[in-house]
Amino acid sequence: MREALDHWDYVISAYVLGVIGTTVLIGWAWLTMRRAEARRDRARDK
Amino acid sequence: MHRFANPARFLRLARWLTLPCLVAGIVITAAALAWGLFSAPADYLQGDSVRILYLHVPAAWLGMWGWGAIATASFVELVWRHPLAAIGARAAAVPGAFYTALCLATGSLWGRPAWGAWWVWDGRLTSMLVLLFLYFAYMALADAAGRDGDGTSRIPAIFGLVGAVNIPIIHFSVIWWNSLHQPPSISMGKSAMADDFLYPLLVSVVGFTLIFAGVVLARMRAILAESQAEARLRRKAMSEDIA
């Protein structure tokens, strides 16, 4: 017997994964960049 | 290219480009995903699951282009010894690995309704999984070279070049071997796709590529700033020791 699958469950799961993952990637890259540049500026001021 | 090998000149350009790349990428990607989710039609065979295309294909391309960037930068690092090439290669590793993992995850979510299976060990899926493991190995090698060496190790660059062998294998896997995965719908200047699917896909590729570029620029700025801070603190410690 063929299983009835709701395609939207898979579509929404993929979009949630993609959107959350990309947001985390951007946030992580931005924050690590800002922290590294602040550390460099502090080292310059010392 | 040689003009931008100067870190100071590169930093001026990167400071100007990072935020616009990220903002434009987020806006264009959000528009493309909304288009794909709410406005593009369902496929007559695959139904609504075809909407995963607008995430899966850009993720697959960026996973492969990410390694292409690593291989190109590794070549430049080995041949011309440009310091920025090594930084560029290391900066592309995390976003490249992320998009490869996203491609595998969204492919699995697409495979279940389309093929009735989350995973099959065919040429395309297996070579893409190998690419993810290559990224992990590259990150471990680059991390070890930065932490334990004096920063001049060429091993990550050699690995980046050798690993590029997997890129044509991924591309041609669906042609060389029998696979559940469909052959490429888009090749140089040609598309077998209907415009209703093609246009949101192209917009999505542009958006994700801008995000990828913004993240690579941010990572390059972070790696450069970390090495500059280390160098300053080391110089300061040495001058205090002499005094």
mmCIF file of C-alpha atoms in Angstrom:
data_model
loop_
_atom_site.group_PDB
_atom_site.id
_atom_site.type_symbol
_atom_site.label_atom_id
_atom_site.label_comp_id
_atom_site.label_asym_id
_atom_site.label_seq_id
_atom_site.Cartn_x
_atom_site.Cartn_y
_atom_site.Cartn_z
ATOM 1 C CA MET A 1 0.000 0.000 0.000
ATOM 2 C CA ARG A 2 1.358 3.420 -0.958
ATOM 3 C CA GLU A 3 2.082 5.758 1.912
ATOM 4 C CA ALA A 4 0.325 9.169 1.730
ATOM 5 C CA LEU A 5 2.907 11.887 2.316
ATOM 6 C CA ASP A 6 2.177 15.550 2.847
ATOM 7 C CA HIS A 7 4.890 17.250 0.752
ATOM 8 C CA TRP A 8 4.515 20.501 2.674
ATOM 9 C CA ASP A 9 5.959 18.867 5.838
ATOM 10 C CA TYR A 10 9.194 18.218 3.940
ATOM 11 C CA VAL A 11 9.187 21.627 2.231
ATOM 12 C CA ILE A 12 8.690 23.518 5.521
ATOM 13 C CA SER A 13 11.357 21.408 7.279
ATOM 14 C CA ALA A 14 13.860 22.186 4.492
ATOM 15 C CA TYR A 15 13.101 25.934 4.563
ATOM 16 C CA VAL A 16 13.301 26.111 8.385
ATOM 17 C CA LEU A 17 16.664 24.306 8.255
ATOM 18 C CA GLY A 18 17.970 26.584 5.492
ATOM 19 C CA VAL A 19 16.769 29.853 7.018
ATOM 20 C CA ILE A 20 17.896 29.086 10.594
ATOM 21 C CA GLY A 21 21.226 27.647 9.421
ATOM 22 C CA THR A 22 21.991 30.627 7.174
ATOM 23 C CA THR A 23 21.001 33.077 9.948
ATOM 24 C CA VAL A 24 23.336 31.325 12.412
ATOM 25 C CA LEU A 25 26.148 31.299 9.803
ATOM 26 C CA ILE A 26 25.791 35.054 9.116
ATOM 27 C CA GLY A 27 25.497 35.899 12.830
ATOM 28 C CA TRP A 28 28.533 33.784 13.755
ATOM 29 C CA ALA A 29 30.681 35.236 10.927
ATOM 30 C CA TRP A 30 29.673 38.811 11.809
ATOM 31 C CA LEU A 31 30.182 38.446 15.581
ATOM 32 C CA THR A 32 33.566 36.670 15.289
ATOM 33 C CA MET A 33 34.700 39.410 12.858
ATOM 34 C CA ARG A 34 33.609 42.226 15.209
ATOM 35 C CA ARG A 35 35.249 40.520 18.221
ATOM 36 C CA ALA A 36 38.525 39.920 16.338
ATOM 37 C CA GLU A 37 38.639 43.538 15.100
ATOM 38 C CA ALA A 38 37.882 44.857 18.624
ATOM 39 C CA ARG A 39 40.720 42.661 19.991
ATOM 40 C CA ARG A 40 43.104 44.007 17.322
ATOM 41 C CA ASP A 41 42.122 47.600 18.174
ATOM 42 C CA ARG A 42 42.653 46.940 21.911
ATOM 43 C CA ALA A 43 46.096 45.457 21.152
ATOM 44 C CA ARG A 44 46.906 48.594 19.104
ATOM 45 C CA ASP A 45 45.854 50.901 21.959
ATOM 46 C CA LYS A 46 47.899 49.070 24.637
ATOM 47 C CA MET B 1 44.746 40.365 -8.659
ATOM 48 C CA HIS B 2 48.248 41.253 -7.410
ATOM 49 C CA ARG B 3 46.942 44.736 -6.458
ATOM 50 C CA PHE B 4 44.565 43.205 -3.878
ATOM 51 C CA ALA B 5 47.171 40.848 -2.440
ATOM 52 C CA ASN B 6 48.168 43.746 -0.188
ATOM 53 C CA PRO B 7 46.278 43.143 3.129
ATOM 54 C CA ALA B 8 45.782 46.884 3.819
ATOM 55 C CA ARG B 9 44.288 47.488 0.369
ATOM 56 C CA PHE B 10 42.158 44.356 0.658
ATOM 57 C CA LEU B 11 40.872 45.426 4.097
ATOM 58 C CA ARG B 12 39.745 48.814 2.740
ATOM 59 C CA LEU B 13 37.752 47.038 0.015
ATOM 60 C CA ALA B 14 36.425 44.321 2.367
ATOM 61 C CA ARG B 15 35.198 46.894 4.925
ATOM 62 C CA TRP B 16 33.241 48.584 2.147
ATOM 63 C CA LEU B 17 31.811 45.345 0.685
ATOM 64 C CA THR B 18 30.982 43.022 3.619
ATOM 65 C CA LEU B 19 27.770 44.615 4.910
ATOM 66 C CA PRO B 20 26.269 45.465 1.454
ATOM 67 C CA CYS B 21 26.917 41.864 0.318
ATOM 68 C CA LEU B 22 25.213 40.435 3.395
ATOM 69 C CA VAL B 23 22.233 42.854 3.340
ATOM 70 C CA ALA B 24 21.646 42.459 -0.422
ATOM 71 C CA GLY B 25 22.053 38.679 -0.088
ATOM 72 C CA ILE B 26 19.517 38.461 2.747
ATOM 73 C CA VAL B 27 16.946 40.624 0.892
ATOM 74 C CA ILE B 28 17.333 38.809 -2.455
ATOM 75 C CA THR B 29 17.338 35.342 -0.830
ATOM 76 C CA ALA B 30 14.233 36.161 1.246
ATOM 77 C CA ALA B 31 12.449 37.374 -1.916
ATOM 78 C CA ALA B 32 13.520 34.262 -3.891
ATOM 79 C CA LEU B 33 12.458 31.846 -1.142
ATOM 80 C CA ALA B 34 9.082 33.610 -0.767
ATOM 81 C CA TRP B 35 8.682 33.422 -4.557
ATOM 82 C CA GLY B 36 9.531 29.724 -4.562
ATOM 83 C CA LEU B 37 7.339 28.960 -1.568
ATOM 84 C CA PHE B 38 4.194 30.965 -2.362
ATOM 85 C CA SER B 39 4.190 31.991 -6.020
ATOM 86 C CA ALA B 40 6.052 29.402 -8.127
ATOM 87 C CA PRO B 41 3.879 26.504 -9.335
ATOM 88 C CA ALA B 42 4.028 22.926 -8.063
ATOM 89 C CA ASP B 43 5.549 20.340 -10.415
ATOM 90 C CA TYR B 44 3.127 18.019 -12.226
ATOM 91 C CA LEU B 45 5.133 14.944 -11.163
ATOM 92 C CA GLN B 46 6.797 15.909 -7.895
ATOM 93 C CA GLY B 47 4.053 18.155 -6.525
ATOM 94 C CA ASP B 48 4.941 20.756 -3.884
ATOM 95 C CA SER B 49 8.179 18.992 -2.887
ATOM 96 C CA VAL B 50 9.792 20.660 -5.934
ATOM 97 C CA ARG B 51 9.923 23.898 -3.870
ATOM 98 C CA ILE B 52 12.940 22.423 -2.017
ATOM 99 C CA LEU B 53 14.793 23.101 -5.314
ATOM 100 C CA TYR B 54 15.211 26.815 -4.416
ATOM 101 C CA LEU B 55 17.306 25.857 -1.363
ATOM 102 C CA HIS B 56 18.865 22.579 -2.472
ATOM 103 C CA VAL B 57 20.402 23.713 -5.786
ATOM 104 C CA PRO B 58 22.042 26.953 -4.496
ATOM 105 C CA ALA B 59 23.371 24.975 -1.494
ATOM 106 C CA ALA B 60 24.838 22.299 -3.823
ATOM 107 C CA TRP B 61 26.463 24.890 -6.093
ATOM 108 C CA LEU B 62 27.905 26.839 -3.169
ATOM 109 C CA GLY B 63 29.251 23.650 -1.602
ATOM 110 C CA MET B 64 31.090 22.912 -4.867
ATOM 111 C CA TRP B 65 32.099 26.530 -5.593
ATOM 112 C CA GLY B 66 33.392 26.779 -2.008
ATOM 113 C CA TRP B 67 35.864 23.998 -2.721
ATOM 114 C CA GLY B 68 36.602 25.567 -6.107
ATOM 115 C CA ALA B 69 37.528 28.767 -4.228
ATOM 116 C CA ILE B 70 39.723 26.772 -1.796
ATOM 117 C CA ALA B 71 41.492 25.019 -4.694
ATOM 118 C CA THR B 72 42.038 28.290 -6.631
ATOM 119 C CA ALA B 73 43.311 30.126 -3.533
ATOM 120 C CA SER B 74 45.534 27.129 -2.657
ATOM 121 C CA PHE B 75 47.052 27.226 -6.149
ATOM 122 C CA VAL B 76 47.725 30.969 -5.815
ATOM 123 C CA GLU B 77 49.198 30.386 -2.332
ATOM 124 C CA LEU B 78 51.527 27.641 -3.571
ATOM 125 C CA VAL B 79 52.637 29.388 -6.783
ATOM 126 C CA TRP B 80 52.779 33.083 -5.845
ATOM 127 C CA ARG B 81 52.912 32.819 -2.029
ATOM 128 C CA HIS B 82 50.213 35.462 -1.619
ATOM 129 C CA PRO B 83 49.430 35.727 2.109
ATOM 130 C CA LEU B 84 45.808 36.651 1.383
ATOM 131 C CA ALA B 85 45.264 33.503 -0.700
ATOM 132 C CA ALA B 86 45.822 31.274 2.345
ATOM 133 C CA ILE B 87 43.430 33.439 4.381
ATOM 134 C CA GLY B 88 40.827 33.344 1.586
ATOM 135 C CA ALA B 89 41.022 29.540 1.381
ATOM 136 C CA ARG B 90 40.573 29.152 5.141
ATOM 137 C CA ALA B 91 37.690 31.676 5.117
ATOM 138 C CA ALA B 92 35.762 29.690 2.467
ATOM 139 C CA ALA B 93 35.924 26.407 4.436
ATOM 140 C CA VAL B 94 33.141 26.960 7.013
ATOM 141 C CA PRO B 95 30.514 28.434 4.624
ATOM 142 C CA GLY B 96 31.427 25.771 2.039
ATOM 143 C CA ALA B 97 30.986 22.986 4.608
ATOM 144 C CA PHE B 98 27.722 24.532 5.817
ATOM 145 C CA TYR B 99 26.192 24.675 2.331
ATOM 146 C CA THR B 100 27.377 21.133 1.540
ATOM 147 C CA ALA B 101 25.669 19.909 4.734
ATOM 148 C CA LEU B 102 22.538 21.931 3.841
ATOM 149 C CA CYS B 103 22.537 20.390 0.353
ATOM 150 C CA LEU B 104 22.691 16.870 1.852
ATOM 151 C CA ALA B 105 19.969 17.629 4.430
ATOM 152 C CA THR B 106 17.565 19.283 1.956
ATOM 153 C CA GLY B 107 18.306 16.532 -0.585
ATOM 154 C CA SER B 108 17.346 13.941 2.014
ATOM 155 C CA LEU B 109 14.124 15.844 2.774
ATOM 156 C CA TRP B 110 13.388 15.974 -0.966
ATOM 157 C CA GLY B 111 14.341 12.319 -1.534
ATOM 158 C CA ARG B 112 11.777 10.951 0.922
ATOM 159 C CA PRO B 113 8.645 12.191 -0.955
ATOM 160 C CA ALA B 114 10.262 11.986 -4.448
ATOM 161 C CA TRP B 115 12.082 8.610 -4.265
ATOM 162 C CA GLY B 116 10.574 7.065 -1.139
ATOM 163 C CA ALA B 117 14.024 7.007 0.507
ATOM 164 C CA TRP B 118 15.925 9.438 2.760
ATOM 165 C CA TRP B 119 19.274 8.276 1.380
ATOM 166 C CA VAL B 120 20.731 6.048 -1.336
ATOM 167 C CA TRP B 121 24.412 5.208 -1.750
ATOM 168 C CA ASP B 122 24.642 6.363 -5.379
ATOM 169 C CA GLY B 123 27.432 8.335 -7.044
ATOM 170 C CA ARG B 124 25.992 11.855 -6.558
ATOM 171 C CA LEU B 125 25.013 11.547 -2.894
ATOM 172 C CA THR B 126 28.160 9.658 -1.911
ATOM 173 C CA SER B 127 30.543 12.070 -3.678
ATOM 174 C CA MET B 128 28.724 15.009 -2.021
ATOM 175 C CA LEU B 129 29.144 13.326 1.386
ATOM 176 C CA VAL B 130 32.844 12.841 0.571
ATOM 177 C CA LEU B 131 33.018 16.606 -0.130
ATOM 178 C CA LEU B 132 31.647 17.316 3.371
ATOM 179 C CA PHE B 133 34.324 15.049 4.902
ATOM 180 C CA LEU B 134 36.983 16.811 2.778
ATOM 181 C CA TYR B 135 35.833 20.147 4.245
ATOM 182 C CA PHE B 136 36.106 18.741 7.793
ATOM 183 C CA ALA B 137 39.605 17.419 7.061
ATOM 184 C CA TYR B 138 40.651 20.740 5.485
ATOM 185 C CA MET B 139 39.398 22.704 8.515
ATOM 186 C CA ALA B 140 41.262 20.371 10.888
ATOM 187 C CA LEU B 141 44.474 20.685 8.821
ATOM 188 C CA ALA B 142 44.224 24.489 8.551
ATOM 189 C CA ASP B 143 43.507 24.769 12.278
ATOM 190 C CA ALA B 144 46.471 22.526 13.159
ATOM 191 C CA ALA B 145 48.769 24.436 10.766
ATOM 192 C CA GLY B 146 47.746 27.756 12.350
ATOM 193 C CA ARG B 147 47.994 26.537 15.936
ATOM 194 C CA ASP B 148 51.057 24.306 15.920
ATOM 195 C CA GLY B 149 53.101 25.620 13.011
ATOM 196 C CA ASP B 150 54.604 29.013 12.230
ATOM 197 C CA GLY B 151 51.841 29.781 9.722
ATOM 198 C CA THR B 152 53.926 28.783 6.709
ATOM 199 C CA SER B 153 52.687 25.179 6.332
ATOM 200 C CA ARG B 154 51.721 24.336 2.745
ATOM 201 C CA ILE B 155 49.927 21.097 3.704
ATOM 202 C CA PRO B 156 46.383 22.622 3.763
ATOM 203 C CA ALA B 157 47.023 24.185 0.332
ATOM 204 C CA ILE B 158 48.213 20.857 -1.132
ATOM 205 C CA PHE B 159 45.163 19.137 0.383
ATOM 206 C CA GLY B 160 42.903 21.880 -1.067
ATOM 207 C CA LEU B 161 44.305 21.240 -4.542
ATOM 208 C CA VAL B 162 44.170 17.427 -4.322
ATOM 209 C CA GLY B 163 40.598 17.513 -2.953
ATOM 210 C CA ALA B 164 39.450 19.379 -6.087
ATOM 211 C CA VAL B 165 39.516 15.996 -7.875
ATOM 212 C CA ASN B 166 36.142 15.334 -6.217
ATOM 213 C CA ILE B 167 34.398 18.315 -7.920
ATOM 214 C CA PRO B 168 34.242 16.840 -11.470
ATOM 215 C CA ILE B 169 33.312 13.476 -9.915
ATOM 216 C CA ILE B 170 30.280 15.160 -8.240
ATOM 217 C CA HIS B 171 29.338 16.933 -11.484
ATOM 218 C CA PHE B 172 29.606 13.908 -13.788
ATOM 219 C CA SER B 173 28.408 11.268 -11.276
ATOM 220 C CA VAL B 174 24.824 11.406 -12.603
ATOM 221 C CA ILE B 175 26.112 10.900 -16.162
ATOM 222 C CA TRP B 176 28.718 8.205 -15.453
ATOM 223 C CA TRP B 177 26.642 5.993 -13.134
ATOM 224 C CA ASN B 178 23.006 4.931 -12.798
ATOM 225 C CA SER B 179 21.382 7.135 -10.208
ATOM 226 C CA LEU B 180 18.014 8.063 -8.735
ATOM 227 C CA HIS B 181 19.289 11.654 -8.891
ATOM 228 C CA GLN B 182 18.254 13.467 -12.048
ATOM 229 C CA PRO B 183 20.918 14.633 -14.557
ATOM 230 C CA PRO B 184 21.778 18.365 -14.603
ATOM 231 C CA SER B 185 18.836 20.540 -15.766
ATOM 232 C CA ILE B 186 21.057 23.584 -16.304
ATOM 233 C CA SER B 187 24.343 23.589 -18.216
ATOM 234 C CA MET B 188 26.393 26.379 -19.812
ATOM 235 C CA GLY B 189 23.847 28.629 -21.569
ATOM 236 C CA LYS B 190 21.155 25.919 -21.696
ATOM 237 C CA SER B 191 18.261 25.031 -19.429
ATOM 238 C CA ALA B 192 15.759 22.175 -19.586
ATOM 239 C CA MET B 193 13.648 23.914 -16.922
ATOM 240 C CA ALA B 194 10.439 25.855 -17.458
ATOM 241 C CA ASP B 195 10.831 29.599 -16.812
ATOM 242 C CA ASP B 196 8.400 29.391 -13.846
ATOM 243 C CA PHE B 197 11.007 27.295 -11.985
ATOM 244 C CA LEU B 198 14.139 28.767 -13.543
ATOM 245 C CA TYR B 199 13.700 32.463 -12.611
ATOM 246 C CA PRO B 200 13.135 32.033 -8.851
ATOM 247 C CA LEU B 201 16.015 29.524 -8.862
ATOM 248 C CA LEU B 202 18.402 32.012 -10.509
ATOM 249 C CA VAL B 203 17.357 34.764 -8.073
ATOM 250 C CA SER B 204 17.911 32.356 -5.176
ATOM 251 C CA VAL B 205 21.390 31.470 -6.494
ATOM 252 C CA VAL B 206 22.279 35.204 -6.701
ATOM 253 C CA GLY B 207 21.014 35.811 -3.136
ATOM 254 C CA PHE B 208 22.816 32.849 -1.575
ATOM 255 C CA THR B 209 26.008 33.675 -3.509
ATOM 256 C CA LEU B 210 25.992 37.228 -2.095
ATOM 257 C CA ILE B 211 25.519 35.811 1.429
ATOM 258 C CA PHE B 212 28.394 33.374 0.796
ATOM 259 C CA ALA B 213 30.622 36.236 -0.432
ATOM 260 C CA GLY B 214 29.692 38.391 2.602
ATOM 261 C CA VAL B 215 30.462 35.540 5.018
ATOM 262 C CA VAL B 216 33.823 34.812 3.316
ATOM 263 C CA LEU B 217 34.760 38.532 3.518
ATOM 264 C CA ALA B 218 33.755 38.637 7.212
ATOM 265 C CA ARG B 219 35.809 35.479 7.902
ATOM 266 C CA MET B 220 38.827 36.938 6.047
ATOM 267 C CA ARG B 221 38.569 40.157 8.096
ATOM 268 C CA ALA B 222 38.336 38.095 11.308
ATOM 269 C CA ILE B 223 41.373 35.917 10.435
ATOM 270 C CA LEU B 224 43.404 38.998 9.415
ATOM 271 C CA ALA B 225 42.434 40.878 12.594
ATOM 272 C CA GLU B 226 43.312 37.874 14.775
ATOM 273 C CA SER B 227 46.756 37.534 13.186
ATOM 274 C CA GLN B 228 47.368 41.310 13.476
ATOM 275 C CA ALA B 229 46.369 41.261 17.192
ATOM 276 C CA GLU B 230 48.639 38.236 17.802
ATOM 277 C CA ALA B 231 51.556 39.954 16.053
ATOM 278 C CA ARG B 232 51.076 43.171 18.043
ATOM 279 C CA LEU B 233 50.843 41.339 21.390
ATOM 280 C CA ARG B 234 53.943 39.266 20.497
ATOM 281 C CA ARG B 235 55.926 42.402 19.545
ATOM 282 C CA LYS B 236 54.831 44.087 22.775
ATOM 283 C CA ALA B 237 55.848 41.060 24.879
ATOM 284 C CA MET B 238 59.253 40.948 23.145
ATOM 285 C CA SER B 239 59.896 44.673 23.704
ATOM 286 C CA GLU B 240 58.959 44.276 27.399
ATOM 287 C CA ASP B 241 61.351 41.306 27.700
ATOM 288 C CA ILE B 242 64.192 43.381 26.170
ATOM 289 C CA ALA B 243 63.423 46.315 28.490
#
